[in-house]
mmCIF file of C-alpha atoms in Angstrom:
data_model
loop_
_atom_site.group_PDB
_atom_site.id
_atom_site.type_symbol
_atom_site.label_atom_id
_atom_site.label_comp_id
_atom_site.label_asym_id
_atom_site.label_seq_id
_atom_site.Cartn_x
_atom_site.Cartn_y
_atom_site.Cartn_z
ATOM 1 C CA UNK A 1 0.000 0.000 0.000
ATOM 2 C CA UNK A 2 1.230 3.462 -0.885
ATOM 3 C CA UNK A 3 1.644 5.603 2.164
ATOM 4 C CA UNK A 4 1.900 9.384 2.174
ATOM 5 C CA UNK A 5 2.080 10.892 5.630
ATOM 6 C CA UNK A 6 1.956 14.488 6.768
ATOM 7 C CA UNK A 7 3.537 15.633 10.006
ATOM 8 C CA UNK A 8 0.469 17.329 11.464
ATOM 9 C CA UNK A 9 -3.263 16.969 10.972
ATOM 10 C CA UNK A 10 -4.032 20.342 12.579
ATOM 11 C CA UNK A 11 -1.884 23.404 13.155
ATOM 12 C CA UNK A 12 -2.623 26.788 14.690
ATOM 13 C CA UNK A 13 -0.066 29.542 14.072
ATOM 14 C CA UNK A 14 0.157 33.285 14.509
ATOM 15 C CA UNK A 15 0.597 35.834 11.742
ATOM 16 C CA UNK A 16 4.271 36.279 10.929
ATOM 17 C CA UNK A 17 5.384 32.890 12.222
ATOM 18 C CA UNK A 18 7.484 30.580 10.079
ATOM 19 C CA UNK A 19 5.604 27.352 9.432
ATOM 20 C CA UNK A 20 6.959 23.989 8.272
ATOM 21 C CA UNK A 21 4.712 21.319 6.808
ATOM 22 C CA UNK A 22 6.405 17.964 6.310
ATOM 23 C CA UNK A 23 5.424 15.191 3.944
ATOM 24 C CA UNK A 24 6.933 11.719 3.668
ATOM 25 C CA UNK A 25 6.161 8.972 1.157
ATOM 26 C CA UNK A 26 7.338 5.373 1.369
ATOM 27 C CA UNK A 27 6.958 4.257 -2.254
ATOM 28 C CA UNK A 28 10.200 5.615 -3.696
ATOM 29 C CA UNK A 29 8.234 8.039 -5.874
ATOM 30 C CA UNK A 30 10.167 10.603 -7.844
ATOM 31 C CA UNK A 31 7.399 13.222 -7.998
ATOM 32 C CA UNK A 32 5.960 15.046 -5.011
ATOM 33 C CA UNK A 33 3.396 17.847 -4.872
ATOM 34 C CA UNK A 34 1.944 20.379 -2.474
ATOM 35 C CA UNK A 35 -1.625 21.624 -2.962
ATOM 36 C CA UNK A 36 -3.944 23.796 -0.985
ATOM 37 C CA UNK A 37 -7.661 23.200 -0.951
ATOM 38 C CA UNK A 38 -10.211 25.912 -0.280
ATOM 39 C CA UNK A 39 -14.001 25.812 -0.512
ATOM 40 C CA UNK A 40 -15.173 26.777 -3.979
ATOM 41 C CA UNK A 41 -11.633 26.890 -5.373
ATOM 42 C CA UNK A 42 -10.802 23.203 -5.502
ATOM 43 C CA UNK A 43 -7.223 21.951 -5.405
ATOM 44 C CA UNK A 44 -4.531 24.424 -6.381
ATOM 45 C CA UNK A 45 -0.927 23.438 -6.988
ATOM 46 C CA UNK A 46 1.637 25.361 -4.927
ATOM 47 C CA UNK A 47 4.917 23.606 -5.784
ATOM 48 C CA UNK A 48 6.075 20.286 -7.123
ATOM 49 C CA UNK A 49 9.335 18.403 -7.327
ATOM 50 C CA UNK A 50 10.539 15.843 -9.860
ATOM 51 C CA UNK A 51 13.642 14.796 -8.005
ATOM 52 C CA UNK A 52 15.815 15.489 -5.011
ATOM 53 C CA UNK A 53 16.804 19.159 -4.802
ATOM 54 C CA UNK A 54 14.550 20.004 -7.756
ATOM 55 C CA UNK A 55 11.483 22.180 -7.440
ATOM 56 C CA UNK A 56 9.047 23.838 -9.789
ATOM 57 C CA UNK A 57 6.481 26.537 -9.089
ATOM 58 C CA UNK A 58 2.860 25.626 -9.428
ATOM 59 C CA UNK A 59 -0.071 27.955 -9.874
ATOM 60 C CA UNK A 60 0.121 29.797 -6.522
ATOM 61 C CA UNK A 61 3.724 29.765 -5.186
ATOM 62 C CA UNK A 62 3.682 33.256 -3.661
ATOM 63 C CA UNK A 63 4.328 33.222 0.064
ATOM 64 C CA UNK A 64 5.601 29.631 0.002
ATOM 65 C CA UNK A 65 8.883 27.824 -0.489
ATOM 66 C CA UNK A 66 9.768 24.129 -0.544
ATOM 67 C CA UNK A 67 12.656 21.846 0.238
ATOM 68 C CA UNK A 68 13.443 18.375 -1.106
ATOM 69 C CA UNK A 69 16.704 17.180 0.439
ATOM 70 C CA UNK A 70 15.739 13.494 0.386
ATOM 71 C CA UNK A 71 13.674 11.585 -2.124
ATOM 72 C CA UNK A 72 11.019 10.552 0.374
ATOM 73 C CA UNK A 73 10.544 13.946 2.017
ATOM 74 C CA UNK A 74 9.039 17.165 0.651
ATOM 75 C CA UNK A 75 8.625 20.150 2.952
ATOM 76 C CA UNK A 76 6.427 23.190 2.470
ATOM 77 C CA UNK A 77 7.539 26.368 4.210
ATOM 78 C CA UNK A 78 5.496 29.459 4.935
ATOM 79 C CA UNK A 79 8.198 32.063 5.563
ATOM 80 C CA UNK A 80 5.844 34.490 7.312
ATOM 81 C CA UNK A 81 2.361 33.092 7.776
ATOM 82 C CA UNK A 82 -0.594 35.276 6.922
ATOM 83 C CA UNK A 83 -4.302 34.822 7.607
ATOM 84 C CA UNK A 84 -5.021 34.206 3.917
ATOM 85 C CA UNK A 85 -2.877 31.095 4.150
ATOM 86 C CA UNK A 86 -5.440 29.462 6.408
ATOM 87 C CA UNK A 87 -6.344 26.386 4.408
ATOM 88 C CA UNK A 88 -6.190 22.616 4.029
ATOM 89 C CA UNK A 89 -2.764 21.589 2.699
ATOM 90 C CA UNK A 90 -2.447 18.320 0.822
ATOM 91 C CA UNK A 91 0.756 16.549 -0.116
ATOM 92 C CA UNK A 92 0.821 13.989 -2.915
ATOM 93 C CA UNK A 93 3.322 11.761 -4.657
ATOM 94 C CA UNK A 94 3.520 9.850 -7.913
ATOM 95 C CA UNK A 95 6.084 7.740 -9.737
ATOM 96 C CA UNK A 96 8.043 9.267 -12.602
ATOM 97 C CA UNK A 97 5.890 9.741 -15.682
ATOM 98 C CA UNK A 98 4.908 6.481 -17.304
ATOM 99 C CA UNK A 99 1.833 4.808 -18.733
ATOM 100 C CA UNK A 100 0.452 3.921 -15.297
ATOM 101 C CA UNK A 101 1.209 7.104 -13.399
ATOM 102 C CA UNK A 102 -1.162 7.711 -10.507
ATOM 103 C CA UNK A 103 -1.113 10.295 -7.758
ATOM 104 C CA UNK A 104 -1.561 9.445 -4.061
ATOM 105 C CA UNK A 105 -2.482 11.922 -1.343
ATOM 106 C CA UNK A 106 -1.654 12.312 2.303
ATOM 107 C CA UNK A 107 -4.359 12.897 4.935
ATOM 108 C CA UNK A 108 -3.947 16.674 4.831
ATOM 109 C CA UNK A 109 -2.915 19.368 7.283
ATOM 110 C CA UNK A 110 -5.529 21.880 8.292
ATOM 111 C CA UNK A 111 -3.725 25.148 9.069
ATOM 112 C CA UNK A 112 -5.288 28.056 10.893
ATOM 113 C CA UNK A 113 -3.357 31.334 10.943
ATOM 114 C CA UNK A 114 -4.560 33.803 13.562
ATOM 115 C CA UNK B 1 -3.840 25.940 -14.279
ATOM 116 C CA UNK B 2 -6.380 23.895 -16.112
ATOM 117 C CA UNK B 3 -9.693 23.203 -14.456
ATOM 118 C CA UNK B 4 -11.854 20.248 -15.276
ATOM 119 C CA UNK B 5 -15.600 20.750 -15.529
ATOM 120 C CA UNK B 6 -17.226 18.355 -13.096
ATOM 121 C CA UNK B 7 -20.953 17.874 -12.744
ATOM 122 C CA UNK B 8 -23.151 17.840 -10.900
ATOM 123 C CA UNK B 9 -21.792 20.016 -8.094
ATOM 124 C CA UNK B 10 -23.913 18.236 -5.526
ATOM 125 C CA UNK B 11 -26.367 15.372 -5.326
ATOM 126 C CA UNK B 12 -28.901 14.298 -2.729
ATOM 127 C CA UNK B 13 -30.087 10.734 -3.267
ATOM 128 C CA UNK B 14 -31.954 7.987 -1.459
ATOM 129 C CA UNK B 15 -30.043 4.983 -0.206
ATOM 130 C CA UNK B 16 -30.120 2.272 -2.864
ATOM 131 C CA UNK B 17 -30.227 4.647 -5.820
ATOM 132 C CA UNK B 18 -27.574 4.730 -8.526
ATOM 133 C CA UNK B 19 -25.364 7.784 -8.990
ATOM 134 C CA UNK B 20 -23.637 9.176 -12.044
ATOM 135 C CA UNK B 21 -21.159 12.042 -12.294
ATOM 136 C CA UNK B 22 -18.820 13.200 -15.032
ATOM 137 C CA UNK B 23 -15.862 15.360 -15.920
ATOM 138 C CA UNK B 24 -15.110 17.122 -19.161
ATOM 139 C CA UNK B 25 -12.224 19.166 -20.445
ATOM 140 C CA UNK B 26 -11.091 20.935 -23.571
ATOM 141 C CA UNK B 27 -7.710 19.183 -23.208
ATOM 142 C CA UNK B 28 -6.701 15.621 -23.981
ATOM 143 C CA UNK B 29 -5.527 13.622 -20.987
ATOM 144 C CA UNK B 30 -3.310 10.541 -20.704
ATOM 145 C CA UNK B 31 -4.841 9.347 -17.466
ATOM 146 C CA UNK B 32 -8.127 9.888 -15.644
ATOM 147 C CA UNK B 33 -8.386 9.349 -11.909
ATOM 148 C CA UNK B 34 -11.357 9.357 -9.558
ATOM 149 C CA UNK B 35 -10.962 10.160 -5.849
ATOM 150 C CA UNK B 36 -13.246 10.278 -2.827
ATOM 151 C CA UNK B 37 -12.616 12.723 -0.010
ATOM 152 C CA UNK B 38 -14.218 12.461 3.413
ATOM 153 C CA UNK B 39 -14.499 15.630 5.551
ATOM 154 C CA UNK B 40 -11.132 16.623 7.009
ATOM 155 C CA UNK B 41 -9.284 13.854 5.170
ATOM 156 C CA UNK B 42 -7.124 13.627 2.058
ATOM 157 C CA UNK B 43 -8.516 12.290 -1.236
ATOM 158 C CA UNK B 44 -8.402 8.518 -1.581
ATOM 159 C CA UNK B 45 -7.921 6.998 -5.015
ATOM 160 C CA UNK B 46 -10.928 4.972 -6.183
ATOM 161 C CA UNK B 47 -10.260 4.157 -9.828
ATOM 162 C CA UNK B 48 -7.478 4.882 -12.322
ATOM 163 C CA UNK B 49 -8.020 4.807 -16.111
ATOM 164 C CA UNK B 50 -5.134 4.740 -18.568
ATOM 165 C CA UNK B 51 -6.566 4.088 -22.034
ATOM 166 C CA UNK B 52 -9.233 5.772 -24.141
ATOM 167 C CA UNK B 53 -12.422 3.730 -23.979
ATOM 168 C CA UNK B 54 -11.292 1.829 -20.884
ATOM 169 C CA UNK B 55 -14.099 0.772 -18.550
ATOM 170 C CA UNK B 56 -13.023 -0.229 -15.047
ATOM 171 C CA UNK B 57 -14.964 -1.389 -12.003
ATOM 172 C CA UNK B 58 -14.113 -1.367 -8.318
ATOM 173 C CA UNK B 59 -16.949 -3.008 -6.398
ATOM 174 C CA UNK B 60 -20.048 -0.871 -6.878
ATOM 175 C CA UNK B 61 -18.042 1.792 -8.706
ATOM 176 C CA UNK B 62 -17.585 1.886 -12.463
ATOM 177 C CA UNK B 63 -15.637 4.507 -14.391
ATOM 178 C CA UNK B 64 -14.887 5.043 -18.060
ATOM 179 C CA UNK B 65 -12.184 6.922 -19.949
ATOM 180 C CA UNK B 66 -13.909 8.751 -22.813
ATOM 181 C CA UNK B 67 -13.014 7.857 -26.386
ATOM 182 C CA UNK B 68 -12.020 11.452 -27.133
ATOM 183 C CA UNK B 69 -9.757 11.414 -24.005
ATOM 184 C CA UNK B 70 -11.438 14.638 -22.931
ATOM 185 C CA UNK B 71 -13.975 13.202 -20.530
ATOM 186 C CA UNK B 72 -14.711 10.525 -17.958
ATOM 187 C CA UNK B 73 -17.652 9.383 -15.891
ATOM 188 C CA UNK B 74 -18.069 7.620 -12.559
ATOM 189 C CA UNK B 75 -21.101 5.538 -11.630
ATOM 190 C CA UNK B 76 -21.962 4.264 -8.170
ATOM 191 C CA UNK B 77 -24.597 1.580 -8.012
ATOM 192 C CA UNK B 78 -26.919 0.847 -5.081
ATOM 193 C CA UNK B 79 -25.625 3.713 -2.942
ATOM 194 C CA UNK B 80 -25.150 3.255 0.802
ATOM 195 C CA UNK B 81 -24.741 5.860 3.576
ATOM 196 C CA UNK B 82 -20.943 5.513 3.668
ATOM 197 C CA UNK B 83 -20.768 6.699 0.036
ATOM 198 C CA UNK B 84 -21.277 10.211 1.415
ATOM 199 C CA UNK B 85 -18.373 12.500 0.568
ATOM 200 C CA UNK B 86 -16.862 14.600 -2.173
ATOM 201 C CA UNK B 87 -15.810 12.893 -5.378
ATOM 202 C CA UNK B 88 -13.073 14.410 -7.529
ATOM 203 C CA UNK B 89 -11.905 13.649 -10.997
ATOM 204 C CA UNK B 90 -8.323 14.300 -12.040
ATOM 205 C CA UNK B 91 -6.634 14.221 -15.425
ATOM 206 C CA UNK B 92 -2.945 13.887 -16.162
ATOM 207 C CA UNK B 93 -0.910 15.639 -18.852
ATOM 208 C CA UNK B 94 2.795 14.860 -18.623
ATOM 209 C CA UNK B 95 3.780 15.059 -14.964
ATOM 210 C CA UNK B 96 0.982 17.396 -13.988
ATOM 211 C CA UNK B 97 -2.455 16.597 -12.629
ATOM 212 C CA UNK B 98 -5.554 18.771 -12.996
ATOM 213 C CA UNK B 99 -8.606 18.467 -10.824
ATOM 214 C CA UNK B 100 -12.341 18.880 -11.045
ATOM 215 C CA UNK B 101 -14.126 21.019 -8.465
ATOM 216 C CA UNK B 102 -15.821 17.994 -6.943
ATOM 217 C CA UNK B 103 -19.277 16.469 -6.604
ATOM 218 C CA UNK B 104 -20.674 16.484 -3.096
ATOM 219 C CA UNK B 105 -22.763 13.365 -2.529
ATOM 220 C CA UNK B 106 -25.334 13.054 0.241
ATOM 221 C CA UNK B 107 -27.083 9.706 0.730
ATOM 222 C CA UNK B 108 -30.346 9.804 2.643
ATOM 223 C CA UNK B 109 -30.992 6.580 4.569
#
């Protein structure tokens, strides 16, 4: 079974704090993704990574950065949290592009920024 | 990013009824995926489709990859209360995935 885990299910932070969201996958997948999910807006891609130390901006990278030092771990960083970053954050992973590529999600981290 | 058109947005059905939802796009996809998301949880993969015309079942769920590669549908037969949740479609182009806005399903016992 593919397993994608996220370090926290719920987080409460204050405006201006630096926030780290960690994601780990155990299937040796090359690709990892960070999304945020908001009511009425669906899933929006923040950043993705095709390999260790590689990162690509998604649709809404502003206010976020990422780190991929090891293949199994992809971290999302909010340098200075703001209230409009209150959201559900979903990590996902998939194997390198091939005919049977499928994406698997973690359980999500619900972040509240006060 | 690309958005897939998913319909209906929400459904209220009686237990035992069949359900049908679909996704369409102006783009051609290599893969179609269907997920279910329970409140406060991450999406869970239900069915993956890899070839145009492919019809795949998973228990009471059946999904098809449209011949044009621009659409897909998901059917749920004989719905039960635990089918409640939000169902998402996703399409893949290259290494990127694009998502529908979801169908919220409520099953009335």
